[in-house]
Amino acid sequence: MALVSAKEMLEKARDGKYAVGQFNINNLEWTKAILQTAEELKSPVILGVSEGAGKYMTGFKTVANMVKAMIEELKITVPVALHLDHGTYEGCYKCIEAGFSSIMFDGSHFPIEENVEKTKELVNVCKKQGLSLEAEVGAIGGEEDGVIGKGECADPDECKRIADLKVTMLAAGIGNIHGKYPADWAGLSFETLAAVKEKVGKMPLVLHGGTGIPTEMIKKAISLGVAKINVNTECQLAFQEATRKYIEEGKDLVGKGFDPRKLLAPGVQAIKDTVKEKMEIFGSIGKA
Ligand code: 13P
């Protein structure tokens, strides 16, 4: 199956009261692990690529071509969207040209007028090409690939202005943070989420910072209109722990244990287990 826009899968998720996971990729192993898990569980999936990860993988064209070829070679039949995560204005155009099927323009750090103006332009460009577009209002806290946000709650009226531009999905800050949550984290602001939902109607909402959010909060967020949840750090931590264990147990020193295919295998399995666990919580299994 060819790459698809995220529009249809997210509208189905919104109507069916579940969420589609966006799992960020870093390399071939990550991509393969996520695609195989989605196929095995018959779940739609969104592969997220930050600008930093795109650069690391030598550029967006490499990423798009790798993902498209992998879908074909692995005979993936579930819907897969390849999505730019927290895109800059320039990055959005690069990904459109490279063949991504979904784009996020993160204009949350601009004054609202500029965010509206740039998002509006990108809505038109993406619409012409059949791509889905995510916009953001109210910065997500923490740091992801050098993108630092203060973690403010979005203004529901500003959310309405952006939603009215007919973006496909909207990320609204509700006290969520990229990376691990601090021990004194106040939790998601459901008050903000409900107020945003009230203003934006049926617009599918996106919850960033999916790592470490308790299951009950995730379920409540889905009941209040969240249809896409982003997970990045949790797969990285799972990979790191499994790889550390393999080396600490000295397995790399036994036989051909140094072979990268063996060395990386426990980490890959840990990514698969994490993705499965998240898809179970999000309710997307069997929805492809
Ligand atoms: P985490 O790294 O906290 O899971 O956040 C991922 C994310 O929101 C990507 O945009």
PDB file of C-alpha atoms and ligand atoms in Angstrom:
ATOM      1  CA  MET A   1       0.000   0.000   0.000  1.00  0.00           C
ATOM      2  CA  ALA A   2       1.246   3.485  -0.845  1.00  0.00           C
ATOM      3  CA  LEU A   3       1.702   6.143   1.827  1.00  0.00           C
ATOM      4  CA  VAL A   4      -1.571   7.823   2.773  1.00  0.00           C
ATOM      5  CA  SER A   5      -2.550  11.187   4.192  1.00  0.00           C
ATOM      6  CA  ALA A   6      -3.481  11.002   7.880  1.00  0.00           C
ATOM      7  CA  LYS A   7      -6.911  12.555   7.273  1.00  0.00           C
ATOM      8  CA  GLU A   8      -9.042   9.451   6.879  1.00  0.00           C
ATOM      9  CA  MET A   9      -7.395   7.428   9.643  1.00  0.00           C
ATOM     10  CA  LEU A  10      -7.781  10.307  12.093  1.00  0.00           C
ATOM     11  CA  GLU A  11     -11.403  10.991  11.236  1.00  0.00           C
ATOM     12  CA  LYS A  12     -12.148   7.293  11.752  1.00  0.00           C
ATOM     13  CA  ALA A  13     -10.272   7.372  15.069  1.00  0.00           C
ATOM     14  CA  ARG A  14     -12.169  10.456  16.222  1.00  0.00           C
ATOM     15  CA  ASP A  15     -15.515   8.863  15.341  1.00  0.00           C
ATOM     16  CA  GLY A  16     -14.527   5.505  16.825  1.00  0.00           C
ATOM     17  CA  LYS A  17     -13.137   7.061  20.039  1.00  0.00           C
ATOM     18  CA  TYR A  18      -9.597   5.745  19.781  1.00  0.00           C
ATOM     19  CA  ALA A  19      -6.277   7.351  18.782  1.00  0.00           C
ATOM     20  CA  VAL A  20      -3.682   6.592  16.122  1.00  0.00           C
ATOM     21  CA  GLY A  21      -0.101   6.552  17.404  1.00  0.00           C
ATOM     22  CA  GLN A  22       2.611   8.671  15.839  1.00  0.00           C
ATOM     23  CA  PHE A  23       5.902   6.945  16.522  1.00  0.00           C
ATOM     24  CA  ASN A  24       9.047   8.893  15.657  1.00  0.00           C
ATOM     25  CA  ILE A  25      11.716   7.157  13.593  1.00  0.00           C
ATOM     26  CA  ASN A  26      15.496   7.511  13.772  1.00  0.00           C
ATOM     27  CA  ASN A  27      16.868   4.915  11.395  1.00  0.00           C
ATOM     28  CA  LEU A  28      16.094   1.733   9.457  1.00  0.00           C
ATOM     29  CA  GLU A  29      15.685  -0.425  12.579  1.00  0.00           C
ATOM     30  CA  TRP A  30      13.139   1.959  14.101  1.00  0.00           C
ATOM     31  CA  THR A  31      11.130   2.178  10.890  1.00  0.00           C
ATOM     32  CA  LYS A  32      11.086  -1.578  10.350  1.00  0.00           C
ATOM     33  CA  ALA A  33      10.095  -2.306  13.971  1.00  0.00           C
ATOM     34  CA  ILE A  34       7.175   0.136  13.875  1.00  0.00           C
ATOM     35  CA  LEU A  35       5.893  -0.953  10.452  1.00  0.00           C
ATOM     36  CA  GLN A  36       6.066  -4.658  11.350  1.00  0.00           C
ATOM     37  CA  THR A  37       4.220  -4.093  14.628  1.00  0.00           C
ATOM     38  CA  ALA A  38       1.480  -2.048  12.942  1.00  0.00           C
ATOM     39  CA  GLU A  39       1.038  -4.763  10.308  1.00  0.00           C
ATOM     40  CA  GLU A  40       0.994  -7.566  12.858  1.00  0.00           C
ATOM     41  CA  LEU A  41      -1.635  -5.756  14.947  1.00  0.00           C
ATOM     42  CA  LYS A  42      -3.607  -4.452  11.957  1.00  0.00           C
ATOM     43  CA  SER A  43      -3.304  -0.887  13.204  1.00  0.00           C
ATOM     44  CA  PRO A  44      -3.024   2.318  11.196  1.00  0.00           C
ATOM     45  CA  VAL A  45       0.198   4.143  12.027  1.00  0.00           C
ATOM     46  CA  ILE A  46       1.940   7.478  11.573  1.00  0.00           C
ATOM     47  CA  LEU A  47       5.730   7.596  11.270  1.00  0.00           C
ATOM     48  CA  GLY A  48       6.981  10.885  12.700  1.00  0.00           C
ATOM     49  CA  VAL A  49      10.203  12.512  11.499  1.00  0.00           C
ATOM     50  CA  SER A  50      11.617  15.543  13.283  1.00  0.00           C
ATOM     51  CA  GLU A  51      13.856  17.877  11.299  1.00  0.00           C
ATOM     52  CA  GLY A  52      16.832  16.691  13.356  1.00  0.00           C
ATOM     53  CA  ALA A  53      16.078  13.021  12.647  1.00  0.00           C
ATOM     54  CA  GLY A  54      15.587  13.834   8.969  1.00  0.00           C
ATOM     55  CA  LYS A  55      19.006  15.447   8.855  1.00  0.00           C
ATOM     56  CA  TYR A  56      20.539  12.515  10.736  1.00  0.00           C
ATOM     57  CA  MET A  57      19.115  10.107   8.149  1.00  0.00           C
ATOM     58  CA  THR A  58      20.875  12.261   5.489  1.00  0.00           C
ATOM     59  CA  GLY A  59      17.770  14.151   4.361  1.00  0.00           C
ATOM     60  CA  PHE A  60      14.008  13.890   3.861  1.00  0.00           C
ATOM     61  CA  LYS A  61      14.360  12.269   0.429  1.00  0.00           C
ATOM     62  CA  THR A  62      16.305   9.361   1.895  1.00  0.00           C
ATOM     63  CA  VAL A  63      13.619   8.957   4.553  1.00  0.00           C
ATOM     64  CA  ALA A  64      10.689   9.078   2.114  1.00  0.00           C
ATOM     65  CA  ASN A  65      12.337   6.647  -0.296  1.00  0.00           C
ATOM     66  CA  MET A  66      13.326   4.265   2.499  1.00  0.00           C
ATOM     67  CA  VAL A  67       9.817   4.222   3.971  1.00  0.00           C
ATOM     68  CA  LYS A  68       8.123   3.750   0.592  1.00  0.00           C
ATOM     69  CA  ALA A  69      10.465   0.916  -0.356  1.00  0.00           C
ATOM     70  CA  MET A  70      10.083  -0.724   3.032  1.00  0.00           C
ATOM     71  CA  ILE A  71       6.284  -0.667   2.802  1.00  0.00           C
ATOM     72  CA  GLU A  72       6.591  -2.454  -0.535  1.00  0.00           C
ATOM     73  CA  GLU A  73       9.277  -4.963   0.472  1.00  0.00           C
ATOM     74  CA  LEU A  74       7.592  -5.839   3.784  1.00  0.00           C
ATOM     75  CA  LYS A  75       4.182  -6.026   2.046  1.00  0.00           C
ATOM     76  CA  ILE A  76       2.608  -3.635   4.541  1.00  0.00           C
ATOM     77  CA  THR A  77      -1.162  -3.430   3.998  1.00  0.00           C
ATOM     78  CA  VAL A  78      -2.191  -1.134   6.897  1.00  0.00           C
ATOM     79  CA  PRO A  79      -2.486   2.633   6.307  1.00  0.00           C
ATOM     80  CA  VAL A  80       0.846   4.401   6.920  1.00  0.00           C
ATOM     81  CA  ALA A  81       1.339   8.176   6.921  1.00  0.00           C
ATOM     82  CA  LEU A  82       4.839   9.667   6.796  1.00  0.00           C
ATOM     83  CA  HIS A  83       4.634  12.855   8.806  1.00  0.00           C
ATOM     84  CA  LEU A  84       6.985  15.772   9.426  1.00  0.00           C
ATOM     85  CA  ASP A  85       7.074  16.475  13.178  1.00  0.00           C
ATOM     86  CA  HIS A  86       7.320  20.113  14.364  1.00  0.00           C
ATOM     87  CA  GLY A  87       8.204  21.393  10.927  1.00  0.00           C
ATOM     88  CA  THR A  88       9.609  24.822  10.246  1.00  0.00           C
ATOM     89  CA  TYR A  89       8.115  26.764   7.340  1.00  0.00           C
ATOM     90  CA  GLU A  90      11.080  25.797   5.105  1.00  0.00           C
ATOM     91  CA  GLY A  91      11.090  22.205   6.381  1.00  0.00           C
ATOM     92  CA  CYS A  92       7.440  21.789   5.363  1.00  0.00           C
ATOM     93  CA  TYR A  93       8.244  22.623   1.750  1.00  0.00           C
ATOM     94  CA  LYS A  94      11.253  20.285   1.756  1.00  0.00           C
ATOM     95  CA  CYS A  95       9.104  17.377   2.984  1.00  0.00           C
ATOM     96  CA  ILE A  96       6.332  18.106   0.489  1.00  0.00           C
ATOM     97  CA  GLU A  97       8.945  17.946  -2.257  1.00  0.00           C
ATOM     98  CA  ALA A  98      10.525  14.796  -0.815  1.00  0.00           C
ATOM     99  CA  GLY A  99       7.225  12.879  -0.937  1.00  0.00           C
ATOM    100  CA  PHE A 100       5.958  12.918   2.668  1.00  0.00           C
ATOM    101  CA  SER A 101       2.208  12.264   2.960  1.00  0.00           C
ATOM    102  CA  SER A 102       1.604  14.446   6.003  1.00  0.00           C
ATOM    103  CA  ILE A 103       3.087  17.660   7.338  1.00  0.00           C
ATOM    104  CA  MET A 104       3.173  19.460  10.660  1.00  0.00           C
ATOM    105  CA  PHE A 105       3.774  23.162  10.595  1.00  0.00           C
ATOM    106  CA  ASP A 106       4.667  24.285  14.100  1.00  0.00           C
ATOM    107  CA  GLY A 107       3.995  27.991  14.124  1.00  0.00           C
ATOM    108  CA  SER A 108       3.280  28.027  17.854  1.00  0.00           C
ATOM    109  CA  HIS A 109       6.309  30.217  18.632  1.00  0.00           C
ATOM    110  CA  PHE A 110       5.181  32.915  16.173  1.00  0.00           C
ATOM    111  CA  PRO A 111       2.700  35.637  17.108  1.00  0.00           C
ATOM    112  CA  ILE A 112      -0.779  34.249  16.334  1.00  0.00           C
ATOM    113  CA  GLU A 113      -1.217  36.478  13.238  1.00  0.00           C
ATOM    114  CA  GLU A 114       1.922  35.022  11.682  1.00  0.00           C
ATOM    115  CA  ASN A 115       0.976  31.481  12.702  1.00  0.00           C
ATOM    116  CA  VAL A 116      -2.433  31.975  11.023  1.00  0.00           C
ATOM    117  CA  GLU A 117      -0.907  33.459   7.872  1.00  0.00           C
ATOM    118  CA  LYS A 118       1.704  30.732   7.354  1.00  0.00           C
ATOM    119  CA  THR A 119      -0.658  27.897   8.312  1.00  0.00           C
ATOM    120  CA  LYS A 120      -3.242  29.246   5.849  1.00  0.00           C
ATOM    121  CA  GLU A 121      -0.729  29.182   3.029  1.00  0.00           C
ATOM    122  CA  LEU A 122       0.301  25.617   3.875  1.00  0.00           C
ATOM    123  CA  VAL A 123      -3.340  24.460   4.090  1.00  0.00           C
ATOM    124  CA  ASN A 124      -3.739  25.438   0.437  1.00  0.00           C
ATOM    125  CA  VAL A 125      -0.482  23.822  -0.660  1.00  0.00           C
ATOM    126  CA  CYS A 126      -1.212  20.560   1.196  1.00  0.00           C
ATOM    127  CA  LYS A 127      -4.808  20.453  -0.045  1.00  0.00           C
ATOM    128  CA  LYS A 128      -3.650  20.646  -3.663  1.00  0.00           C
ATOM    129  CA  GLN A 129      -1.260  17.736  -3.104  1.00  0.00           C
ATOM    130  CA  GLY A 130      -3.674  15.607  -1.048  1.00  0.00           C
ATOM    131  CA  LEU A 131      -1.516  15.822   2.088  1.00  0.00           C
ATOM    132  CA  SER A 132      -2.712  16.171   5.658  1.00  0.00           C
ATOM    133  CA  LEU A 133      -1.574  19.169   7.710  1.00  0.00           C
ATOM    134  CA  GLU A 134      -1.144  19.482  11.465  1.00  0.00           C
ATOM    135  CA  ALA A 135      -0.918  22.914  13.076  1.00  0.00           C
ATOM    136  CA  GLU A 136       0.012  23.896  16.619  1.00  0.00           C
ATOM    137  CA  VAL A 137      -1.176  26.455  19.125  1.00  0.00           C
ATOM    138  CA  GLY A 138       0.354  26.822  22.599  1.00  0.00           C
ATOM    139  CA  ALA A 139       3.877  25.408  22.789  1.00  0.00           C
ATOM    140  CA  ILE A 140       4.508  21.866  24.025  1.00  0.00           C
ATOM    141  CA  GLY A 141       6.925  21.904  26.943  1.00  0.00           C
ATOM    142  CA  GLY A 142      10.368  20.322  27.145  1.00  0.00           C
ATOM    143  CA  GLU A 143      12.898  19.781  24.403  1.00  0.00           C
ATOM    144  CA  GLU A 144      12.781  17.624  21.294  1.00  0.00           C
ATOM    145  CA  ASP A 145      15.696  17.689  18.895  1.00  0.00           C
ATOM    146  CA  GLY A 146      16.615  21.208  19.903  1.00  0.00           C
ATOM    147  CA  VAL A 147      13.026  22.491  19.671  1.00  0.00           C
ATOM    148  CA  ILE A 148      12.339  23.917  23.109  1.00  0.00           C
ATOM    149  CA  GLY A 149       8.881  24.830  24.353  1.00  0.00           C
ATOM    150  CA  LYS A 150       7.706  26.358  27.612  1.00  0.00           C
ATOM    151  CA  GLY A 151       4.636  24.116  27.925  1.00  0.00           C
ATOM    152  CA  GLU A 152       1.910  26.709  27.943  1.00  0.00           C
ATOM    153  CA  CYS A 153      -1.761  25.885  27.643  1.00  0.00           C
ATOM    154  CA  ALA A 154      -3.304  26.916  24.336  1.00  0.00           C
ATOM    155  CA  ASP A 155      -5.816  29.747  24.070  1.00  0.00           C
ATOM    156  CA  PRO A 156      -9.089  28.129  22.846  1.00  0.00           C
ATOM    157  CA  ASP A 157      -9.964  31.183  20.728  1.00  0.00           C
ATOM    158  CA  GLU A 158      -6.606  30.986  18.945  1.00  0.00           C
ATOM    159  CA  CYS A 159      -7.228  27.266  18.400  1.00  0.00           C
ATOM    160  CA  LYS A 160     -10.513  28.131  16.728  1.00  0.00           C
ATOM    161  CA  ARG A 161      -8.796  30.588  14.406  1.00  0.00           C
ATOM    162  CA  ILE A 162      -6.348  27.910  13.273  1.00  0.00           C
ATOM    163  CA  ALA A 163      -8.989  25.151  13.087  1.00  0.00           C
ATOM    164  CA  ASP A 164     -11.196  27.425  10.945  1.00  0.00           C
ATOM    165  CA  LEU A 165      -8.418  27.415   8.329  1.00  0.00           C
ATOM    166  CA  LYS A 166      -9.354  23.753   7.798  1.00  0.00           C
ATOM    167  CA  VAL A 167      -6.162  22.114   8.888  1.00  0.00           C
ATOM    168  CA  THR A 168      -6.490  18.308   9.186  1.00  0.00           C
ATOM    169  CA  MET A 169      -5.556  18.122  12.869  1.00  0.00           C
ATOM    170  CA  LEU A 170      -4.612  20.461  15.649  1.00  0.00           C
ATOM    171  CA  ALA A 171      -1.996  20.144  18.391  1.00  0.00           C
ATOM    172  CA  ALA A 172      -2.995  22.293  21.347  1.00  0.00           C
ATOM    173  CA  GLY A 173      -0.737  22.624  24.381  1.00  0.00           C
ATOM    174  CA  ILE A 174      -2.548  21.284  27.460  1.00  0.00           C
ATOM    175  CA  GLY A 175       0.362  21.073  29.901  1.00  0.00           C
ATOM    176  CA  ASN A 176       2.040  18.240  27.983  1.00  0.00           C
ATOM    177  CA  ILE A 177       5.820  18.014  27.718  1.00  0.00           C
ATOM    178  CA  HIS A 178       8.271  16.255  25.401  1.00  0.00           C
ATOM    179  CA  GLY A 179      10.508  13.736  27.154  1.00  0.00           C
ATOM    180  CA  LYS A 180      10.080  12.396  30.676  1.00  0.00           C
ATOM    181  CA  TYR A 181       7.570  14.171  32.934  1.00  0.00           C
ATOM    182  CA  PRO A 182       9.043  15.706  36.090  1.00  0.00           C
ATOM    183  CA  ALA A 183       7.894  14.249  39.434  1.00  0.00           C
ATOM    184  CA  ASP A 184       6.010  17.451  40.224  1.00  0.00           C
ATOM    185  CA  TRP A 185       4.171  17.587  36.868  1.00  0.00           C
ATOM    186  CA  ALA A 186       0.638  18.921  37.337  1.00  0.00           C
ATOM    187  CA  GLY A 187      -0.866  16.534  34.760  1.00  0.00           C
ATOM    188  CA  LEU A 188      -2.800  17.318  31.586  1.00  0.00           C
ATOM    189  CA  SER A 189      -5.173  20.258  31.741  1.00  0.00           C
ATOM    190  CA  PHE A 190      -8.495  18.647  30.828  1.00  0.00           C
ATOM    191  CA  GLU A 191     -10.136  21.994  31.433  1.00  0.00           C
ATOM    192  CA  THR A 192      -8.102  23.440  28.557  1.00  0.00           C
ATOM    193  CA  LEU A 193      -8.727  20.376  26.383  1.00  0.00           C
ATOM    194  CA  ALA A 194     -12.500  20.573  26.922  1.00  0.00           C
ATOM    195  CA  ALA A 195     -12.490  24.327  26.198  1.00  0.00           C
ATOM    196  CA  VAL A 196     -10.487  23.774  22.985  1.00  0.00           C
ATOM    197  CA  LYS A 197     -12.796  20.948  21.903  1.00  0.00           C
ATOM    198  CA  GLU A 198     -15.804  23.183  22.489  1.00  0.00           C
ATOM    199  CA  LYS A 199     -14.331  25.774  20.098  1.00  0.00           C
ATOM    200  CA  VAL A 200     -12.961  23.518  17.354  1.00  0.00           C
ATOM    201  CA  GLY A 201     -15.860  21.051  17.054  1.00  0.00           C
ATOM    202  CA  LYS A 202     -14.969  17.885  15.156  1.00  0.00           C
ATOM    203  CA  MET A 203     -11.348  18.775  14.407  1.00  0.00           C
ATOM    204  CA  PRO A 204      -9.155  15.772  15.415  1.00  0.00           C
ATOM    205  CA  LEU A 205      -6.823  16.867  18.229  1.00  0.00           C
ATOM    206  CA  VAL A 206      -3.206  15.786  18.687  1.00  0.00           C
ATOM    207  CA  LEU A 207      -1.538  14.994  21.994  1.00  0.00           C
ATOM    208  CA  HIS A 208       2.232  15.455  21.892  1.00  0.00           C
ATOM    209  CA  GLY A 209       4.573  14.197  24.606  1.00  0.00           C
ATOM    210  CA  GLY A 210       2.956  10.748  24.812  1.00  0.00           C
ATOM    211  CA  THR A 211       5.881   9.320  26.800  1.00  0.00           C
ATOM    212  CA  GLY A 212       4.948   8.664  30.411  1.00  0.00           C
ATOM    213  CA  ILE A 213       1.368   9.939  30.397  1.00  0.00           C
ATOM    214  CA  PRO A 214      -0.647   7.647  32.694  1.00  0.00           C
ATOM    215  CA  THR A 215      -3.149   5.373  30.902  1.00  0.00           C
ATOM    216  CA  GLU A 216      -6.182   6.937  32.594  1.00  0.00           C
ATOM    217  CA  MET A 217      -5.170  10.406  31.383  1.00  0.00           C
ATOM    218  CA  ILE A 218      -4.658   9.068  27.853  1.00  0.00           C
ATOM    219  CA  LYS A 219      -8.136   7.527  27.873  1.00  0.00           C
ATOM    220  CA  LYS A 220      -9.721  10.699  29.165  1.00  0.00           C
ATOM    221  CA  ALA A 221      -7.914  12.756  26.515  1.00  0.00           C
ATOM    222  CA  ILE A 222      -9.249  10.416  23.800  1.00  0.00           C
ATOM    223  CA  SER A 223     -12.778  10.791  25.172  1.00  0.00           C
ATOM    224  CA  LEU A 224     -12.341  14.576  24.832  1.00  0.00           C
ATOM    225  CA  GLY A 225     -11.381  14.507  21.138  1.00  0.00           C
ATOM    226  CA  VAL A 226      -7.713  13.467  20.949  1.00  0.00           C
ATOM    227  CA  ALA A 227      -7.297  11.237  17.862  1.00  0.00           C
ATOM    228  CA  LYS A 228      -3.506  11.218  17.457  1.00  0.00           C
ATOM    229  CA  ILE A 229      -0.879  10.672  20.146  1.00  0.00           C
ATOM    230  CA  ASN A 230       2.851  11.199  19.590  1.00  0.00           C
ATOM    231  CA  VAL A 231       5.434   8.924  21.184  1.00  0.00           C
ATOM    232  CA  ASN A 232       9.167   9.356  20.790  1.00  0.00           C
ATOM    233  CA  THR A 233      11.248   9.232  23.979  1.00  0.00           C
ATOM    234  CA  GLU A 234       9.645   6.031  25.277  1.00  0.00           C
ATOM    235  CA  CYS A 235      10.907   4.003  22.297  1.00  0.00           C
ATOM    236  CA  GLN A 236      14.365   5.557  22.719  1.00  0.00           C
ATOM    237  CA  LEU A 237      14.479   4.590  26.406  1.00  0.00           C
ATOM    238  CA  ALA A 238      13.259   1.061  25.679  1.00  0.00           C
ATOM    239  CA  PHE A 239      15.932   0.663  22.986  1.00  0.00           C
ATOM    240  CA  GLN A 240      18.632   2.031  25.288  1.00  0.00           C
ATOM    241  CA  GLU A 241      17.727  -0.229  28.213  1.00  0.00           C
ATOM    242  CA  ALA A 242      17.641  -3.396  26.097  1.00  0.00           C
ATOM    243  CA  THR A 243      20.934  -2.547  24.386  1.00  0.00           C
ATOM    244  CA  ARG A 244      22.617  -1.740  27.704  1.00  0.00           C
ATOM    245  CA  LYS A 245      21.451  -5.077  29.136  1.00  0.00           C
ATOM    246  CA  TYR A 246      22.806  -7.019  26.129  1.00  0.00           C
ATOM    247  CA  ILE A 247      26.232  -5.414  26.499  1.00  0.00           C
ATOM    248  CA  GLU A 248      26.337  -5.557  30.308  1.00  0.00           C
ATOM    249  CA  GLU A 249      25.565  -9.260  30.132  1.00  0.00           C
ATOM    250  CA  GLY A 250      28.597  -9.597  27.842  1.00  0.00           C
ATOM    251  CA  LYS A 251      26.534 -11.054  25.000  1.00  0.00           C
ATOM    252  CA  ASP A 252      28.403  -8.970  22.437  1.00  0.00           C
ATOM    253  CA  LEU A 253      31.560 -10.857  23.401  1.00  0.00           C
ATOM    254  CA  VAL A 254      30.171 -14.327  22.766  1.00  0.00           C
ATOM    255  CA  GLY A 255      30.532 -15.850  19.294  1.00  0.00           C
ATOM    256  CA  LYS A 256      29.307 -13.408  16.658  1.00  0.00           C
ATOM    257  CA  GLY A 257      27.449 -11.368  19.283  1.00  0.00           C
ATOM    258  CA  PHE A 258      29.161  -8.272  17.885  1.00  0.00           C
ATOM    259  CA  ASP A 259      27.262  -8.617  14.582  1.00  0.00           C
ATOM    260  CA  PRO A 260      25.139  -5.448  14.404  1.00  0.00           C
ATOM    261  CA  ARG A 261      22.107  -7.507  13.510  1.00  0.00           C
ATOM    262  CA  LYS A 262      22.510  -9.375  16.804  1.00  0.00           C
ATOM    263  CA  LEU A 263      23.662  -6.363  18.827  1.00  0.00           C
ATOM    264  CA  LEU A 264      20.642  -4.270  17.811  1.00  0.00           C
ATOM    265  CA  ALA A 265      18.059  -7.097  17.991  1.00  0.00           C
ATOM    266  CA  PRO A 266      17.086  -6.716  21.684  1.00  0.00           C
ATOM    267  CA  GLY A 267      16.620  -2.962  21.195  1.00  0.00           C
ATOM    268  CA  VAL A 268      14.460  -3.534  18.136  1.00  0.00           C
ATOM    269  CA  GLN A 269      12.318  -6.017  20.072  1.00  0.00           C
ATOM    270  CA  ALA A 270      11.981  -3.443  22.875  1.00  0.00           C
ATOM    271  CA  ILE A 271      10.697  -0.852  20.364  1.00  0.00           C
ATOM    272  CA  LYS A 272       8.158  -3.387  19.065  1.00  0.00           C
ATOM    273  CA  ASP A 273       6.956  -4.148  22.599  1.00  0.00           C
ATOM    274  CA  THR A 274       6.610  -0.436  23.380  1.00  0.00           C
ATOM    275  CA  VAL A 275       4.673   0.269  20.176  1.00  0.00           C
ATOM    276  CA  LYS A 276       2.363  -2.683  20.894  1.00  0.00           C
ATOM    277  CA  GLU A 277       1.722  -1.508  24.452  1.00  0.00           C
ATOM    278  CA  LYS A 278       0.874   1.997  23.210  1.00  0.00           C
ATOM    279  CA  MET A 279      -1.413   0.746  20.435  1.00  0.00           C
ATOM    280  CA  GLU A 280      -3.292  -1.321  23.025  1.00  0.00           C
ATOM    281  CA  ILE A 281      -3.790   1.742  25.230  1.00  0.00           C
ATOM    282  CA  PHE A 282      -4.712   3.988  22.290  1.00  0.00           C
ATOM    283  CA  GLY A 283      -7.262   1.418  21.033  1.00  0.00           C
ATOM    284  CA  SER A 284      -6.010   1.356  17.412  1.00  0.00           C
ATOM    285  CA  ILE A 285      -5.445  -2.424  17.162  1.00  0.00           C
ATOM    286  CA  GLY A 286      -7.586  -4.067  14.494  1.00  0.00           C
ATOM    287  CA  LYS A 287      -8.700  -0.687  13.094  1.00  0.00           C
ATOM    288  CA  ALA A 288      -6.732  -0.828   9.839  1.00  0.00           C
TER     289      ALA A 288
HETATM  290  P1  13P B   1       7.755  12.228  23.688  1.00  0.00           P
HETATM  291  O1  13P B   1       9.173  12.172  23.269  1.00  0.00           O
HETATM  292  O2  13P B   1       7.575  12.835  25.025  1.00  0.00           O
HETATM  293  O3  13P B   1       7.087  10.887  23.586  1.00  0.00           O
HETATM  294  O4  13P B   1       7.000  13.208  22.678  1.00  0.00           O
HETATM  295  C1  13P B   1       6.923  12.883  21.335  1.00  0.00           C
HETATM  296  C2  13P B   1       6.291  13.970  20.528  1.00  0.00           C
HETATM  297  O5  13P B   1       5.427  14.670  20.973  1.00  0.00           O
HETATM  298  C3  13P B   1       6.751  14.152  19.145  1.00  0.00           C
HETATM  299  O6  13P B   1       6.244  15.309  18.575  1.00  0.00           O
END
